[in-house]
């Protein structure tokens, strides 16, 4: 099996590269060489995927059985279209990493793989779309929906789209789970979002990587929601963070109305917390029936802490600074409860 990973030097892309090498596959990575280090054993090709000449040069290194695209999250649909068009002659199959944000109903309604998508043309530029007044839909979701259309229009049934929700695990660059772990380690009274029994369904980066590789070699096409089918309660999640960090911290559960009134920013100041009912109601039945296997989230918590404790440093990314509530603001809210 011979695959091309667009990206491949950090987080999901790097786990995919390592996993493919572990299966005995030949792996080529294509990136600019500015973020992270490619896995040992891959064929490294440097270039800019937004440069037509670089794409044409890359196509000459083929053919590949499958391209796995992990690097289009910040690109407009027209750049995805340019890549799939340029590489169609060099690849039999395309696995595209997308997001649940492409759904019209996210995050307000429960979702399945057949839920309606946002509408965006495959050749749209970065100006297409909008973000609603309540934060949904998002311009990001429109852009990613257009990228999906580019893949399906060029690769047809040979195109596979994976739609994760939140991806956690060793190497995480966003900072959601690392923040909770570091907050747990500091101890004391910890502001926590009620209800404590709310189930969340983040998925481990290694499980997403394994599923992407399975689809790279498999016959199925179309879209798959990639979310944890069982999930974990927020209480159990924080207990795992406290346990792994050896902390005696005590969660103080605040109801959503109180957090909103106190101006706590959803999704960032208390990572993984959002009041919309559909955020953690994304069905992944098709993926699990096709082979998605998700480890318990407590293992993700443990392994992420081990990575951080061993001086695990993520690739620098501006989203890291967005996550976590200021200690003074947290203390003020806790004092008011």
mmCIF file of C-alpha atoms in Angstrom:
data_model
loop_
_atom_site.group_PDB
_atom_site.id
_atom_site.type_symbol
_atom_site.label_atom_id
_atom_site.label_comp_id
_atom_site.label_asym_id
_atom_site.label_seq_id
_atom_site.Cartn_x
_atom_site.Cartn_y
_atom_site.Cartn_z
ATOM 1 C CA UNK A 1 0.000 0.000 0.000
ATOM 2 C CA UNK A 2 1.374 3.404 -0.966
ATOM 3 C CA UNK A 3 -0.191 6.552 0.492
ATOM 4 C CA UNK A 4 0.344 10.298 0.363
ATOM 5 C CA UNK A 5 -0.404 12.348 3.481
ATOM 6 C CA UNK A 6 -1.014 16.034 2.886
ATOM 7 C CA UNK A 7 0.424 17.457 6.098
ATOM 8 C CA UNK A 8 1.785 14.578 8.136
ATOM 9 C CA UNK A 9 4.174 16.390 10.467
ATOM 10 C CA UNK A 10 1.974 17.094 13.520
ATOM 11 C CA UNK A 11 -0.961 15.769 15.541
ATOM 12 C CA UNK A 12 -3.427 13.800 13.388
ATOM 13 C CA UNK A 13 -1.251 13.786 10.276
ATOM 14 C CA UNK A 14 1.763 12.516 12.186
ATOM 15 C CA UNK A 15 -0.250 9.789 13.919
ATOM 16 C CA UNK A 16 -1.526 8.728 10.492
ATOM 17 C CA UNK A 17 2.019 8.598 9.131
ATOM 18 C CA UNK A 18 3.260 6.543 12.101
ATOM 19 C CA UNK A 19 0.269 4.214 11.862
ATOM 20 C CA UNK A 20 0.765 3.627 8.153
ATOM 21 C CA UNK A 21 4.447 2.865 8.639
ATOM 22 C CA UNK A 22 3.466 0.418 11.374
ATOM 23 C CA UNK A 23 1.301 -1.395 8.842
ATOM 24 C CA UNK A 24 4.252 -1.743 6.507
ATOM 25 C CA UNK A 25 2.963 0.839 4.028
ATOM 26 C CA UNK A 26 5.064 3.230 1.990
ATOM 27 C CA UNK A 27 4.306 6.778 3.114
ATOM 28 C CA UNK A 28 4.945 10.087 1.382
ATOM 29 C CA UNK A 29 4.274 13.355 3.220
ATOM 30 C CA UNK A 30 3.820 16.738 1.581
ATOM 31 C CA UNK A 31 4.133 19.927 3.610
ATOM 32 C CA UNK A 32 6.123 23.133 3.826
ATOM 33 C CA UNK A 33 8.400 21.817 6.577
ATOM 34 C CA UNK A 34 7.536 24.663 8.945
ATOM 35 C CA UNK A 35 5.475 22.901 11.624
ATOM 36 C CA UNK A 36 6.675 19.810 13.418
ATOM 37 C CA UNK A 37 8.897 17.052 12.121
ATOM 38 C CA UNK A 38 7.981 14.323 9.695
ATOM 39 C CA UNK A 39 8.020 10.766 10.993
ATOM 40 C CA UNK A 40 11.196 8.826 10.429
ATOM 41 C CA UNK A 41 10.831 6.510 7.467
ATOM 42 C CA UNK A 42 8.580 8.619 5.258
ATOM 43 C CA UNK A 43 9.418 10.113 1.887
ATOM 44 C CA UNK A 44 9.385 13.869 2.489
ATOM 45 C CA UNK A 45 8.357 16.242 -0.250
ATOM 46 C CA UNK A 46 8.393 19.942 0.491
ATOM 47 C CA UNK A 47 6.031 22.385 -1.124
ATOM 48 C CA UNK A 48 3.022 24.657 -0.798
ATOM 49 C CA UNK A 49 -0.306 23.026 -1.664
ATOM 50 C CA UNK A 50 -1.699 26.409 -2.723
ATOM 51 C CA UNK A 51 0.977 26.668 -5.437
ATOM 52 C CA UNK A 52 -0.132 25.003 -8.720
ATOM 53 C CA UNK A 53 3.450 24.312 -9.739
ATOM 54 C CA UNK A 54 4.149 22.520 -6.451
ATOM 55 C CA UNK A 55 1.009 20.404 -6.875
ATOM 56 C CA UNK A 56 2.018 19.460 -10.401
ATOM 57 C CA UNK A 57 5.494 18.511 -9.194
ATOM 58 C CA UNK A 58 3.963 16.470 -6.369
ATOM 59 C CA UNK A 59 1.721 14.555 -8.785
ATOM 60 C CA UNK A 60 4.836 13.418 -10.604
ATOM 61 C CA UNK A 61 5.950 11.502 -7.521
ATOM 62 C CA UNK A 62 2.876 9.236 -7.698
ATOM 63 C CA UNK A 63 1.017 7.082 -8.145
ATOM 64 C CA UNK A 64 -0.486 6.419 -4.731
ATOM 65 C CA UNK A 65 -3.263 4.117 -3.678
ATOM 66 C CA UNK A 66 -4.729 6.832 -1.454
ATOM 67 C CA UNK A 67 -4.241 10.458 -0.512
ATOM 68 C CA UNK A 68 -5.156 11.383 3.071
ATOM 69 C CA UNK A 69 -5.686 15.120 3.434
ATOM 70 C CA UNK A 70 -5.093 16.402 6.970
ATOM 71 C CA UNK A 71 -3.994 19.932 6.060
ATOM 72 C CA UNK A 72 -7.017 21.698 4.579
ATOM 73 C CA UNK A 73 -8.658 23.005 7.765
ATOM 74 C CA UNK A 74 -7.687 26.617 7.105
ATOM 75 C CA UNK A 75 -7.955 26.542 3.312
ATOM 76 C CA UNK A 76 -10.868 27.710 1.144
ATOM 77 C CA UNK A 77 -12.700 25.181 -1.028
ATOM 78 C CA UNK A 78 -10.997 26.363 -4.204
ATOM 79 C CA UNK A 79 -7.623 25.260 -2.816
ATOM 80 C CA UNK A 80 -9.044 21.828 -1.963
ATOM 81 C CA UNK A 81 -10.460 21.651 -5.497
ATOM 82 C CA UNK A 82 -7.081 22.538 -6.970
ATOM 83 C CA UNK A 83 -5.401 19.758 -4.992
ATOM 84 C CA UNK A 84 -7.900 17.004 -5.798
ATOM 85 C CA UNK A 85 -7.871 18.015 -9.471
ATOM 86 C CA UNK A 86 -4.084 18.061 -9.706
ATOM 87 C CA UNK A 87 -3.674 14.731 -7.888
ATOM 88 C CA UNK A 88 -6.597 12.806 -9.404
ATOM 89 C CA UNK A 89 -4.363 11.211 -12.025
ATOM 90 C CA UNK A 90 -1.901 10.158 -9.335
ATOM 91 C CA UNK A 91 -4.277 8.630 -6.775
ATOM 92 C CA UNK A 92 -7.000 6.000 -6.772
ATOM 93 C CA UNK A 93 -8.705 7.181 -3.583
ATOM 94 C CA UNK A 94 -8.976 10.278 -1.365
ATOM 95 C CA UNK A 95 -9.647 10.411 2.388
ATOM 96 C CA UNK A 96 -10.559 13.912 3.493
ATOM 97 C CA UNK A 97 -10.564 15.122 7.102
ATOM 98 C CA UNK A 98 -13.528 17.443 7.579
ATOM 99 C CA UNK A 99 -15.654 18.407 10.612
ATOM 100 C CA UNK A 100 -19.143 18.112 12.097
ATOM 101 C CA UNK A 101 -19.411 21.875 11.586
ATOM 102 C CA UNK A 102 -20.477 21.190 7.984
ATOM 103 C CA UNK A 103 -23.979 20.217 9.144
ATOM 104 C CA UNK A 104 -26.831 22.716 8.966
ATOM 105 C CA UNK A 105 -28.070 21.578 12.364
ATOM 106 C CA UNK A 106 -24.816 21.700 14.305
ATOM 107 C CA UNK A 107 -24.651 22.428 17.231
ATOM 108 C CA UNK A 108 -28.394 22.793 17.860
ATOM 109 C CA UNK A 109 -29.738 19.404 16.781
ATOM 110 C CA UNK A 110 -28.808 15.752 16.998
ATOM 111 C CA UNK A 111 -26.985 14.622 13.866
ATOM 112 C CA UNK A 112 -26.503 11.503 11.782
ATOM 113 C CA UNK A 113 -24.374 10.889 8.704
ATOM 114 C CA UNK A 114 -27.379 11.734 6.527
ATOM 115 C CA UNK A 115 -28.202 15.091 8.147
ATOM 116 C CA UNK A 116 -28.308 18.005 5.661
ATOM 117 C CA UNK A 117 -25.093 19.902 5.012
ATOM 118 C CA UNK A 118 -24.392 23.583 4.624
ATOM 119 C CA UNK A 119 -24.308 24.698 0.998
ATOM 120 C CA UNK A 120 -21.040 25.963 -0.411
ATOM 121 C CA UNK A 121 -19.684 25.669 -3.976
ATOM 122 C CA UNK A 122 -16.477 23.662 -4.459
ATOM 123 C CA UNK A 123 -14.668 26.612 -6.050
ATOM 124 C CA UNK A 124 -15.560 29.167 -3.360
ATOM 125 C CA UNK A 125 -12.868 31.481 -2.060
ATOM 126 C CA UNK A 126 -12.171 32.420 1.537
ATOM 127 C CA UNK A 127 -14.938 35.054 1.613
ATOM 128 C CA UNK A 128 -17.799 32.593 1.197
ATOM 129 C CA UNK A 129 -20.180 31.919 4.084
ATOM 130 C CA UNK A 130 -21.026 33.670 7.319
ATOM 131 C CA UNK A 131 -21.208 33.101 11.052
ATOM 132 C CA UNK A 132 -24.639 33.420 12.675
ATOM 133 C CA UNK A 133 -25.389 35.762 15.534
ATOM 134 C CA UNK A 134 -25.443 32.887 18.032
ATOM 135 C CA UNK A 135 -22.224 31.438 16.628
ATOM 136 C CA UNK A 136 -23.877 29.017 14.237
ATOM 137 C CA UNK A 137 -23.676 28.220 11.453
ATOM 138 C CA UNK A 138 -20.050 29.209 11.065
ATOM 139 C CA UNK A 139 -18.105 30.514 8.136
ATOM 140 C CA UNK A 140 -15.663 27.724 8.907
ATOM 141 C CA UNK A 141 -18.458 25.190 8.461
ATOM 142 C CA UNK A 142 -19.438 26.613 5.080
ATOM 143 C CA UNK A 143 -15.822 26.533 3.939
ATOM 144 C CA UNK A 144 -15.356 22.926 5.018
ATOM 145 C CA UNK A 145 -18.610 21.915 3.317
ATOM 146 C CA UNK A 146 -17.277 23.390 0.089
ATOM 147 C CA UNK A 147 -14.074 21.408 0.511
ATOM 148 C CA UNK A 148 -16.113 18.225 0.864
ATOM 149 C CA UNK A 149 -17.958 19.011 -2.363
ATOM 150 C CA UNK A 150 -14.647 19.473 -4.151
ATOM 151 C CA UNK A 151 -13.571 15.982 -3.087
ATOM 152 C CA UNK A 152 -16.823 14.269 -4.040
ATOM 153 C CA UNK A 153 -17.118 16.043 -7.393
ATOM 154 C CA UNK A 154 -13.633 14.976 -8.461
ATOM 155 C CA UNK A 155 -13.280 11.563 -6.764
ATOM 156 C CA UNK A 156 -16.921 10.481 -6.661
ATOM 157 C CA UNK A 157 -17.398 7.171 -4.846
ATOM 158 C CA UNK A 158 -13.628 6.957 -4.341
ATOM 159 C CA UNK A 159 -13.820 9.948 -2.019
ATOM 160 C CA UNK A 160 -14.163 9.413 1.730
ATOM 161 C CA UNK A 161 -15.023 12.219 4.140
ATOM 162 C CA UNK A 162 -14.386 11.899 7.880
ATOM 163 C CA UNK A 163 -16.227 14.344 10.160
ATOM 164 C CA UNK A 164 -14.728 14.378 13.652
ATOM 165 C CA UNK A 165 -16.082 16.554 16.404
ATOM 166 C CA UNK A 166 -13.371 17.207 19.007
ATOM 167 C CA UNK A 167 -10.074 15.336 18.683
ATOM 168 C CA UNK A 168 -7.926 14.953 21.798
ATOM 169 C CA UNK A 169 -4.773 13.040 22.654
ATOM 170 C CA UNK A 170 -0.980 13.192 22.682
ATOM 171 C CA UNK A 171 0.308 16.002 20.485
ATOM 172 C CA UNK A 172 -2.848 18.119 20.780
ATOM 173 C CA UNK A 173 -2.130 21.674 19.611
ATOM 174 C CA UNK A 174 -5.519 23.283 20.411
ATOM 175 C CA UNK A 175 -5.026 23.012 24.168
ATOM 176 C CA UNK A 176 -8.402 21.751 25.395
ATOM 177 C CA UNK A 177 -7.373 18.639 27.315
ATOM 178 C CA UNK A 178 -3.929 20.016 28.276
ATOM 179 C CA UNK A 179 -5.654 23.007 29.895
ATOM 180 C CA UNK A 180 -7.964 20.828 31.968
ATOM 181 C CA UNK A 181 -5.036 18.668 33.033
ATOM 182 C CA UNK A 182 -2.955 21.655 34.056
ATOM 183 C CA UNK A 183 -5.921 23.222 35.826
ATOM 184 C CA UNK A 184 -6.504 19.973 37.710
ATOM 185 C CA UNK A 185 -2.860 19.865 38.727
ATOM 186 C CA UNK A 186 -3.108 23.356 40.273
ATOM 187 C CA UNK A 187 -5.809 21.996 42.581
ATOM 188 C CA UNK A 188 -8.077 23.993 44.858
ATOM 189 C CA UNK A 189 -11.680 24.696 43.954
ATOM 190 C CA UNK A 190 -12.148 24.155 40.232
ATOM 191 C CA UNK A 191 -14.967 25.837 38.323
ATOM 192 C CA UNK A 192 -16.795 23.085 36.440
ATOM 193 C CA UNK A 193 -19.776 23.252 34.066
ATOM 194 C CA UNK A 194 -22.938 21.529 35.258
ATOM 195 C CA UNK A 195 -24.631 19.190 34.724
ATOM 196 C CA UNK A 196 -21.870 16.905 35.903
ATOM 197 C CA UNK A 197 -23.547 13.941 34.195
ATOM 198 C CA UNK A 198 -23.523 15.613 30.766
ATOM 199 C CA UNK A 199 -21.890 13.161 28.367
ATOM 200 C CA UNK A 200 -19.246 14.445 25.984
ATOM 201 C CA UNK A 201 -17.873 12.497 23.036
ATOM 202 C CA UNK A 202 -14.362 13.627 22.079
ATOM 203 C CA UNK A 203 -12.365 11.054 20.153
ATOM 204 C CA UNK A 204 -8.718 10.036 20.529
ATOM 205 C CA UNK A 205 -6.414 11.186 17.741
ATOM 206 C CA UNK A 206 -4.962 7.679 17.449
ATOM 207 C CA UNK A 207 -8.411 6.196 16.870
ATOM 208 C CA UNK A 208 -9.161 8.760 14.165
ATOM 209 C CA UNK A 209 -5.818 7.936 12.556
ATOM 210 C CA UNK A 210 -6.531 4.202 12.599
ATOM 211 C CA UNK A 211 -9.973 4.717 11.090
ATOM 212 C CA UNK A 212 -8.575 6.985 8.382
ATOM 213 C CA UNK A 213 -6.047 4.311 7.460
ATOM 214 C CA UNK A 214 -8.739 1.633 7.403
ATOM 215 C CA UNK A 215 -10.736 3.790 4.988
ATOM 216 C CA UNK A 216 -7.654 4.421 2.891
ATOM 217 C CA UNK A 217 -7.525 0.696 2.203
ATOM 218 C CA UNK A 218 -11.245 -0.026 2.251
ATOM 219 C CA UNK A 219 -13.987 -0.034 -0.362
ATOM 220 C CA UNK A 220 -16.533 2.293 1.274
ATOM 221 C CA UNK A 221 -17.046 5.894 0.218
ATOM 222 C CA UNK A 222 -19.097 8.809 1.437
ATOM 223 C CA UNK A 223 -19.201 10.526 4.793
ATOM 224 C CA UNK A 224 -18.593 9.242 8.322
ATOM 225 C CA UNK A 225 -19.159 10.993 11.622
ATOM 226 C CA UNK A 226 -16.147 10.199 13.794
ATOM 227 C CA UNK A 227 -17.206 10.745 17.391
ATOM 228 C CA UNK A 228 -16.893 8.582 20.480
ATOM 229 C CA UNK A 229 -19.939 6.278 20.484
ATOM 230 C CA UNK A 230 -20.041 5.969 24.281
ATOM 231 C CA UNK A 231 -18.456 9.186 25.462
ATOM 232 C CA UNK A 232 -17.837 10.077 29.073
ATOM 233 C CA UNK A 233 -19.593 12.253 31.647
ATOM 234 C CA UNK A 234 -17.989 15.575 32.463
ATOM 235 C CA UNK A 235 -17.723 14.369 36.068
ATOM 236 C CA UNK A 236 -15.763 11.259 35.051
ATOM 237 C CA UNK A 237 -13.632 13.337 32.695
ATOM 238 C CA UNK A 238 -12.584 15.753 35.458
ATOM 239 C CA UNK A 239 -12.087 12.889 37.913
ATOM 240 C CA UNK A 240 -9.678 11.329 35.411
ATOM 241 C CA UNK A 241 -7.791 14.633 35.097
ATOM 242 C CA UNK A 242 -7.504 14.880 38.884
ATOM 243 C CA UNK A 243 -6.450 11.258 39.251
ATOM 244 C CA UNK A 244 -3.772 11.390 36.567
ATOM 245 C CA UNK A 245 -2.254 14.604 37.895
ATOM 246 C CA UNK A 246 -2.357 13.395 41.503
ATOM 247 C CA UNK A 247 -4.410 16.427 42.472
ATOM 248 C CA UNK A 248 -6.672 16.979 45.467
ATOM 249 C CA UNK A 249 -8.635 19.636 43.579
ATOM 250 C CA UNK A 250 -12.408 19.792 44.042
ATOM 251 C CA UNK A 251 -14.785 20.566 41.146
ATOM 252 C CA UNK A 252 -17.442 23.153 41.957
ATOM 253 C CA UNK A 253 -20.330 22.650 39.570
ATOM 254 C CA UNK A 254 -21.968 25.805 38.253
ATOM 255 C CA UNK A 255 -25.171 25.681 36.245
ATOM 256 C CA UNK A 256 -25.090 26.954 32.646
ATOM 257 C CA UNK A 257 -27.203 30.047 33.351
ATOM 258 C CA UNK A 258 -24.773 31.168 36.029
ATOM 259 C CA UNK A 259 -21.772 30.667 33.758
ATOM 260 C CA UNK A 260 -23.449 32.587 30.950
ATOM 261 C CA UNK A 261 -24.425 35.419 33.311
ATOM 262 C CA UNK A 262 -20.828 35.589 34.526
ATOM 263 C CA UNK A 263 -19.626 35.999 30.940
ATOM 264 C CA UNK A 264 -17.794 32.693 30.651
ATOM 265 C CA UNK A 265 -16.998 32.086 27.000
ATOM 266 C CA UNK A 266 -18.399 28.771 25.843
ATOM 267 C CA UNK A 267 -16.051 26.276 24.187
ATOM 268 C CA UNK A 268 -12.882 28.185 25.117
ATOM 269 C CA UNK A 269 -12.765 29.556 28.686
ATOM 270 C CA UNK A 270 -14.111 26.227 29.956
ATOM 271 C CA UNK A 271 -12.965 23.933 27.148
ATOM 272 C CA UNK A 272 -15.484 21.336 25.926
ATOM 273 C CA UNK A 273 -18.417 23.204 27.546
ATOM 274 C CA UNK A 274 -21.209 24.519 25.344
ATOM 275 C CA UNK A 275 -24.907 24.857 26.077
ATOM 276 C CA UNK A 276 -26.233 23.885 22.632
ATOM 277 C CA UNK A 277 -28.009 20.528 22.846
ATOM 278 C CA UNK A 278 -26.542 19.045 19.669
ATOM 279 C CA UNK A 279 -22.856 19.561 20.445
ATOM 280 C CA UNK A 280 -22.481 16.097 21.950
ATOM 281 C CA UNK A 281 -25.314 14.393 20.067
ATOM 282 C CA UNK A 282 -23.514 13.301 16.908
ATOM 283 C CA UNK A 283 -24.265 9.717 15.904
ATOM 284 C CA UNK A 284 -21.308 7.676 14.636
ATOM 285 C CA UNK A 285 -23.130 4.417 13.904
ATOM 286 C CA UNK A 286 -21.974 4.167 10.290
ATOM 287 C CA UNK A 287 -18.345 4.571 11.344
ATOM 288 C CA UNK A 288 -18.567 2.027 14.165
ATOM 289 C CA UNK A 289 -20.277 -0.460 11.864
ATOM 290 C CA UNK A 290 -17.444 0.096 9.384
ATOM 291 C CA UNK A 291 -14.729 -0.476 11.976
ATOM 292 C CA UNK A 292 -14.226 2.633 14.116
ATOM 293 C CA UNK A 293 -12.946 1.557 17.521
ATOM 294 C CA UNK A 294 -12.585 4.135 20.280
ATOM 295 C CA UNK A 295 -10.515 3.582 23.404
ATOM 296 C CA UNK A 296 -11.969 4.760 26.730
ATOM 297 C CA UNK A 297 -11.525 8.507 27.111
ATOM 298 C CA UNK A 298 -9.808 7.991 30.466
ATOM 299 C CA UNK A 299 -6.952 6.408 28.477
ATOM 300 C CA UNK A 300 -6.762 9.514 26.321
ATOM 301 C CA UNK A 301 -6.544 11.625 29.476
ATOM 302 C CA UNK A 302 -3.812 9.385 30.932
ATOM 303 C CA UNK A 303 -1.699 9.292 27.776
ATOM 304 C CA UNK A 304 -2.005 13.023 27.176
ATOM 305 C CA UNK A 305 -0.797 13.724 30.704
ATOM 306 C CA UNK A 306 2.118 11.319 30.237
ATOM 307 C CA UNK A 307 3.020 13.131 27.018
ATOM 308 C CA UNK A 308 2.849 16.559 28.678
ATOM 309 C CA UNK A 309 4.697 15.378 31.797
ATOM 310 C CA UNK A 310 7.494 14.129 29.560
ATOM 311 C CA UNK A 311 7.850 17.689 28.211
ATOM 312 C CA UNK A 312 5.546 17.019 25.320
ATOM 313 C CA UNK A 313 5.420 20.212 23.296
ATOM 314 C CA UNK A 314 2.719 20.718 20.684
ATOM 315 C CA UNK A 315 3.297 22.589 17.477
ATOM 316 C CA UNK A 316 2.825 26.283 18.244
ATOM 317 C CA UNK A 317 -0.660 27.386 17.266
ATOM 318 C CA UNK A 318 -2.683 30.533 18.080
ATOM 319 C CA UNK A 319 -5.700 28.497 19.233
ATOM 320 C CA UNK A 320 -3.751 27.333 22.312
ATOM 321 C CA UNK A 321 -3.931 30.827 23.826
ATOM 322 C CA UNK A 322 -7.729 30.936 23.409
ATOM 323 C CA UNK A 323 -8.368 28.152 25.892
ATOM 324 C CA UNK A 324 -8.754 28.421 29.630
ATOM 325 C CA UNK A 325 -10.346 30.881 32.016
ATOM 326 C CA UNK A 326 -8.222 33.525 33.708
ATOM 327 C CA UNK A 327 -7.512 32.472 37.325
ATOM 328 C CA UNK A 328 -8.763 35.793 38.708
ATOM 329 C CA UNK A 329 -12.026 35.533 36.788
ATOM 330 C CA UNK A 330 -12.450 31.933 37.927
ATOM 331 C CA UNK A 331 -11.812 32.869 41.566
ATOM 332 C CA UNK A 332 -14.352 35.693 41.368
ATOM 333 C CA UNK A 333 -17.029 33.366 40.002
ATOM 334 C CA UNK A 334 -16.258 30.680 42.579
ATOM 335 C CA UNK A 335 -16.559 33.248 45.370
ATOM 336 C CA UNK A 336 -20.017 34.196 44.126
ATOM 337 C CA UNK A 337 -21.362 30.648 44.147
#
